[in-house]
Amino acid sequence: MGFDDVLPVLGDFGKYQKRIYFLLCLPAITSAFHKLGNVFLLAEPQYRCRRPDEPADSLYDLSTSELEKWYPFDSLQRTFSSCEIWSGNATTTCSEFIYKHDDYGFTTTIEWNLTCEKAYLIATCNSMFMVGVMLGSIIFGETSDRWGRKMTFLVASVMQVLFGVLAAFAPEFWTFAVSRMILGAAASGVFLVAYVMGLEMVGPSKRLIAGTVVFIFFSGGYVLIALLAKLLPNWRHLQLALSLPGVVFLFYWWFIPESVRWLLSKNKVEEAKLVIQKCAKVNGVTISDAKLDELLKKGDENKTKDDSQITASVLDLFKHSNLRKRSLIIFFDWCANNITYYGLSWNTNNLGGNPYLNFVISGAVETPANIFTLLTLNRWGRKKILCGSMIVAGSALLLTIATPLNWVWLIITLAMIGKISITVSYGTVYIFSAEQFPTVVRNAGLGASSTFARLGSIMAPYINVMARIWQPFPLLVFGVLAFTGGVLSLLLPETLNKKLPETLAEGEAFGKKSKNVPLKSVQVLELPVLANETEESPSDALLLTETQKAAQLES
C-alpha cells in the first residue's frame, strides 16, 4: 500500500529499522530453544534392566561376566539386551532400569522410564510438539491479521512462558507432552509475528537479506542449547532455562511499534503516521504531514479495485498434466526437506561420539548454509541449487550405510554434509516452489506445500526411533527421500529471471517450448503483493502477505 511509497523517503533499512529488526530477530533464538531442546530434554541414555535385589542407585557399568550371567545377547544391536533379563532358563521383560548418567544427566526418559515398549512415547511427544507448531502457524497467522501484530505477539509470548514453565514442573508424562504441544503453538506464534514485523518494515531491496539473517539467529540459538544442556543436566532446570528468556519479549509491547502496513490495512492512518514520523526522526529524515499524506494517498490509489475477479483453488493444480506433475514434485520436495531437516537435527544422539559436539556442529553448519544460499540463489539459479543440494544431501546420507559402525568420525562427517546441504535446499525450496505456481493459485499451492512439510516433521520422530532396531535406518530413509527429491526436481523449469505465470494457462505452459495451451483463463483476485513481482529478487517475486510467508517458513 502507501507505505511502499514512503519507504524510499525513510530509507529501506535505516537506523530505526535496524534497531527494531535486531530486537525482532531475538525470538528466533527462543524458537530454536523450544524446537530443538527436546534432543536433550527427551534424550535416551544407555540403560539396562535392574537385577533382583540391586539398589536403584547402582552404577550402570558391569563386567562382561556379569552381563553374560544376567542379560541375553541382542544380535541385531550387537550388544547385551537393554529390555530383557534372564529369569532361570527364560528371558523376561523388565520394568525397572539402571541408567548411565554420564552423557545426559537426568532426563524425562529416566524420570518416566520412556524405554523399551514405552520408547514410542518419545517420538509421540516430539510429534505432538510439531502438531502444535502447525496449529500455531494457522491460529496466530490469522489473529495477527485480525488483532494486529503487537497484540498477537504479546499473547503468544505470555503463552510461551506460561506453558514452558508448566512443562518444567509437569508431574507426569502427558502433562509434559500437552504443555510442550501448546508451547510449540505459542513459540510458532512468537516467531511468526516477529518475522512478519521484521519484513514489513524494510524495503524491497533489503527483504531477501532480512528474511535470511533471522535464521542465523536461529542457528545461534541452536548452538546455545548444547551449552545450556551441558551446564544443566537436570531436564527440569534445562526446560526452565529454555523458557524464561521469553519473559524479555513481554516488554516488547513498549518498544516495538505496530506494523505500519497492518495499521494502513485497517485504515488506522493517524496511528501509522505517528510510527512513520518516529522512524523518520531517528533516521534523520524530515517528512512533512502534507508530503506524507500525498504518498499514502498515492499508494492507496494504486491498489487494484476489480471485485469481479476470481481465483483458482488448489484442486485446479491437478486438472492439468504439467501443473499436476510440478505440484506433486513440489509437495514431495517440501515433505522430504522438512522430514530430513528435523530428522537430522533430532538424530544427533544416535550418530555416536559426543552428542553435545554433534549437536553444536549440526547447528553451526546452518550459518554458512544460509549465507551460501543468500549469495548464490540469484546467480546460479533456483533449480541448480535445489537439485544439487538435495542430491548431495541424499548421497552423503546414503554413504553412511556403507560406512563401518566403528568409523564414527566418518558417519558424523557424512551426516553433517547432509545437514548443511539440506539446510541449503530448505531455504531454496520455498522460493523456487512459490515461483512455480501461477499467481491465481500461488497462495493455495504454498498452503498445500506447507501441509506436506508439516506432515514430514510430524513423521520424523517415528523414523528416528527406528534406530533402536537398526541404527543406520533413519539416515537411510532421509537419504533416499532427499536424493529422490533432488532427481525429481530436475523435471522442474528454472524460474530465475523468468516472467512468472499469472493464469492457469500460463502455468501449464510454463517450462514448455510451446505455450499455446488451450485452457480457460482464471483472473487473479486482488492480493497484497510484495513490490516488483517480476524482479530478480526472489522475495519480491512472491504474491503473499508477509504473515502467509512466515507461516510457510515456520513449517
mmCIF file of N, CA, C and O in Angstrom, residues 267-306:
data_model
loop_
_atom_site.group_PDB
_atom_site.id
_atom_site.type_symbol
_atom_site.label_atom_id
_atom_site.label_comp_id
_atom_site.label_asym_id
_atom_site.label_seq_id
_atom_site.Cartn_x
_atom_site.Cartn_y
_atom_site.Cartn_z
ATOM 1 N N ASN A 267 -7.069 0.904 8.052
ATOM 2 C CA ASN A 267 -7.462 2.321 7.922
ATOM 3 C C ASN A 267 -7.158 3.129 9.186
ATOM 4 O O ASN A 267 -7.837 4.127 9.466
ATOM 5 N N LYS A 268 -6.147 2.732 9.923
ATOM 6 C CA LYS A 268 -5.717 3.490 11.102
ATOM 7 C C LYS A 268 -4.568 4.401 10.678
ATOM 8 O O LYS A 268 -3.413 4.234 11.101
ATOM 9 N N VAL A 269 -4.910 5.370 9.867
ATOM 10 C CA VAL A 269 -3.900 6.196 9.207
ATOM 11 C C VAL A 269 -3.136 7.065 10.195
ATOM 12 O O VAL A 269 -1.908 7.198 10.094
ATOM 13 N N GLU A 270 -3.825 7.661 11.159
ATOM 14 C CA GLU A 270 -3.162 8.557 12.097
ATOM 15 C C GLU A 270 -2.126 7.802 12.942
ATOM 16 O O GLU A 270 -1.031 8.321 13.194
ATOM 17 N N GLU A 271 -2.464 6.595 13.388
ATOM 18 C CA GLU A 271 -1.505 5.798 14.149
ATOM 19 C C GLU A 271 -0.309 5.425 13.278
ATOM 20 O O GLU A 271 0.840 5.423 13.743
ATOM 21 N N ALA A 272 -0.576 5.105 12.022
ATOM 22 C CA ALA A 272 0.512 4.766 11.097
ATOM 23 C C ALA A 272 1.436 5.961 10.889
ATOM 24 O O ALA A 272 2.667 5.814 10.850
ATOM 25 N N LYS A 273 0.865 7.145 10.800
ATOM 26 C CA LYS A 273 1.667 8.351 10.580
ATOM 27 C C LYS A 273 2.567 8.649 11.771
ATOM 28 O O LYS A 273 3.702 9.110 11.608
ATOM 29 N N LEU A 274 2.093 8.347 12.980
ATOM 30 C CA LEU A 274 2.918 8.565 14.163
ATOM 31 C C LEU A 274 4.149 7.663 14.144
ATOM 32 O O LEU A 274 5.257 8.091 14.475
ATOM 33 N N VAL A 275 3.954 6.392 13.743
ATOM 34 C CA VAL A 275 5.078 5.461 13.651
ATOM 35 C C VAL A 275 6.061 5.921 12.568
ATOM 36 O O VAL A 275 7.281 5.891 12.764
ATOM 37 N N ILE A 276 5.526 6.348 11.433
ATOM 38 C CA ILE A 276 6.380 6.795 10.321
ATOM 39 C C ILE A 276 7.196 8.015 10.731
ATOM 40 O O ILE A 276 8.400 8.095 10.445
ATOM 41 N N GLN A 277 6.564 8.952 11.419
ATOM 42 C CA GLN A 277 7.275 10.169 11.828
ATOM 43 C C GLN A 277 8.360 9.848 12.859
ATOM 44 O O GLN A 277 9.432 10.461 12.847
ATOM 45 N N LYS A 278 8.097 8.896 13.750
ATOM 46 C CA LYS A 278 9.115 8.489 14.715
ATOM 47 C C LYS A 278 10.298 7.846 13.998
ATOM 48 O O LYS A 278 11.466 8.112 14.321
ATOM 49 N N CYS A 279 10.003 7.011 13.018
ATOM 50 C CA CYS A 279 11.055 6.376 12.218
ATOM 51 C C CYS A 279 11.866 7.428 11.474
ATOM 52 O O CYS A 279 13.098 7.365 11.436
ATOM 53 N N ALA A 280 11.182 8.398 10.900
ATOM 54 C CA ALA A 280 11.855 9.462 10.148
ATOM 55 C C ALA A 280 12.786 10.264 11.062
ATOM 56 O O ALA A 280 13.909 10.614 10.675
ATOM 57 N N LYS A 281 12.335 10.544 12.289
ATOM 58 C CA LYS A 281 13.139 11.317 13.234
ATOM 59 C C LYS A 281 14.438 10.596 13.581
ATOM 60 O O LYS A 281 15.523 11.187 13.574
ATOM 61 N N VAL A 282 14.330 9.282 13.877
ATOM 62 C CA VAL A 282 15.525 8.508 14.228
ATOM 63 C C VAL A 282 16.452 8.363 13.029
ATOM 64 O O VAL A 282 17.675 8.393 13.164
ATOM 65 N N ASN A 283 15.879 8.242 11.840
ATOM 66 C CA ASN A 283 16.687 8.091 10.619
ATOM 67 C C ASN A 283 17.257 9.415 10.110
ATOM 68 O O ASN A 283 17.994 9.416 9.128
ATOM 69 N N GLY A 284 16.899 10.503 10.776
ATOM 70 C CA GLY A 284 17.402 11.815 10.353
ATOM 71 C C GLY A 284 16.753 12.319 9.090
ATOM 72 O O GLY A 284 17.386 13.041 8.313
ATOM 73 N N VAL A 285 15.488 11.949 8.879
ATOM 74 C CA VAL A 285 14.751 12.354 7.681
ATOM 75 C C VAL A 285 13.576 13.228 8.108
ATOM 76 O O VAL A 285 12.956 12.996 9.149
ATOM 77 N N THR A 286 13.268 14.228 7.296
ATOM 78 C CA THR A 286 12.126 15.095 7.575
ATOM 79 C C THR A 286 11.052 14.887 6.515
ATOM 80 O O THR A 286 11.321 14.998 5.315
ATOM 81 N N ILE A 287 9.868 14.543 6.961
ATOM 82 C CA ILE A 287 8.725 14.367 6.057
ATOM 83 C C ILE A 287 7.579 15.215 6.587
ATOM 84 O O ILE A 287 7.112 15.003 7.712
ATOM 85 N N SER A 288 7.137 16.157 5.810
ATOM 86 C CA SER A 288 6.011 16.988 6.233
ATOM 87 C C SER A 288 4.727 16.174 6.202
ATOM 88 O O SER A 288 4.627 15.171 5.483
ATOM 89 N N ASP A 289 3.744 16.622 6.987
ATOM 90 C CA ASP A 289 2.462 15.925 7.012
ATOM 91 C C ASP A 289 1.805 15.931 5.638
ATOM 92 O O ASP A 289 1.184 14.945 5.227
ATOM 93 N N ALA A 290 1.977 17.028 4.924
ATOM 94 C CA ALA A 290 1.374 17.129 3.592
ATOM 95 C C ALA A 290 2.012 16.126 2.634
ATOM 96 O O ALA A 290 1.320 15.458 1.849
ATOM 97 N N LYS A 291 3.340 16.026 2.690
ATOM 98 C CA LYS A 291 4.044 15.091 1.828
ATOM 99 C C LYS A 291 3.671 13.654 2.179
ATOM 100 O O LYS A 291 3.466 12.799 1.296
ATOM 101 N N LEU A 292 3.567 13.362 3.482
ATOM 102 C CA LEU A 292 3.210 12.029 3.925
ATOM 103 C C LEU A 292 1.804 11.658 3.466
ATOM 104 O O LEU A 292 1.572 10.553 2.978
ATOM 105 N N ASP A 293 0.888 12.600 3.604
ATOM 106 C CA ASP A 293 -0.486 12.343 3.141
ATOM 107 C C ASP A 293 -0.518 12.084 1.644
ATOM 108 O O ASP A 293 -1.264 11.223 1.160
ATOM 109 N N GLU A 294 0.299 12.818 0.911
ATOM 110 C CA GLU A 294 0.356 12.646 -0.548
ATOM 111 C C GLU A 294 0.862 11.263 -0.926
ATOM 112 O O GLU A 294 0.298 10.592 -1.808
ATOM 113 N N LEU A 295 1.925 10.782 -0.250
ATOM 114 C CA LEU A 295 2.490 9.469 -0.549
ATOM 115 C C LEU A 295 1.523 8.347 -0.186
ATOM 116 O O LEU A 295 1.365 7.381 -0.933
ATOM 117 N N LEU A 296 0.864 8.486 0.967
ATOM 118 C CA LEU A 296 -0.086 7.458 1.387
ATOM 119 C C LEU A 296 -1.292 7.407 0.462
ATOM 120 O O LEU A 296 -1.804 6.337 0.137
ATOM 121 N N LYS A 297 -1.726 8.565 0.015
ATOM 122 C CA LYS A 297 -2.869 8.628 -0.896
ATOM 123 C C LYS A 297 -2.512 8.036 -2.257
ATOM 124 O O LYS A 297 -3.289 7.310 -2.876
ATOM 125 N N LYS A 298 -1.270 8.304 -2.683
ATOM 126 C CA LYS A 298 -0.807 7.769 -3.957
ATOM 127 C C LYS A 298 -0.795 6.240 -3.922
ATOM 128 O O LYS A 298 -1.234 5.575 -4.857
ATOM 129 N N GLY A 299 -0.310 5.674 -2.818
ATOM 130 C CA GLY A 299 -0.285 4.221 -2.697
ATOM 131 C C GLY A 299 -1.676 3.631 -2.666
ATOM 132 O O GLY A 299 -1.941 2.574 -3.223
ATOM 133 N N ASP A 300 -2.604 4.323 -2.019
ATOM 134 C CA ASP A 300 -3.972 3.836 -1.943
ATOM 135 C C ASP A 300 -4.635 3.831 -3.306
ATOM 136 O O ASP A 300 -5.397 2.938 -3.652
ATOM 137 N N GLU A 301 -4.326 4.845 -4.132
ATOM 138 C CA GLU A 301 -4.931 4.935 -5.463
ATOM 139 C C GLU A 301 -4.382 3.880 -6.393
ATOM 140 O O GLU A 301 -5.029 3.500 -7.374
ATOM 141 N N ASN A 302 -3.171 3.373 -6.102
ATOM 142 C CA ASN A 302 -2.546 2.383 -6.983
ATOM 143 C C ASN A 302 -3.064 0.966 -6.760
ATOM 144 O O ASN A 302 -2.708 0.053 -7.490
ATOM 145 N N LYS A 303 -3.868 0.776 -5.741
ATOM 146 C CA LYS A 303 -4.369 -0.575 -5.478
ATOM 147 C C LYS A 303 -5.387 -0.989 -6.522
ATOM 148 O O LYS A 303 -6.182 -0.197 -6.992
ATOM 149 N N THR A 304 -5.378 -2.270 -6.851
ATOM 150 C CA THR A 304 -6.346 -2.811 -7.808
ATOM 151 C C THR A 304 -7.711 -2.881 -7.162
ATOM 152 O O THR A 304 -7.840 -3.257 -6.004
ATOM 153 N N LYS A 305 -8.776 -2.547 -7.907
ATOM 154 C CA LYS A 305 -10.108 -2.491 -7.327
ATOM 155 C C LYS A 305 -11.131 -3.230 -8.182
ATOM 156 O O LYS A 305 -12.269 -2.831 -8.283
ATOM 157 N N ASP A 306 -10.733 -4.311 -8.805
ATOM 158 C CA ASP A 306 -11.638 -5.086 -9.644
ATOM 159 C C ASP A 306 -12.230 -6.225 -8.836
ATOM 160 O O ASP A 306 -11.633 -7.263 -8.656
#
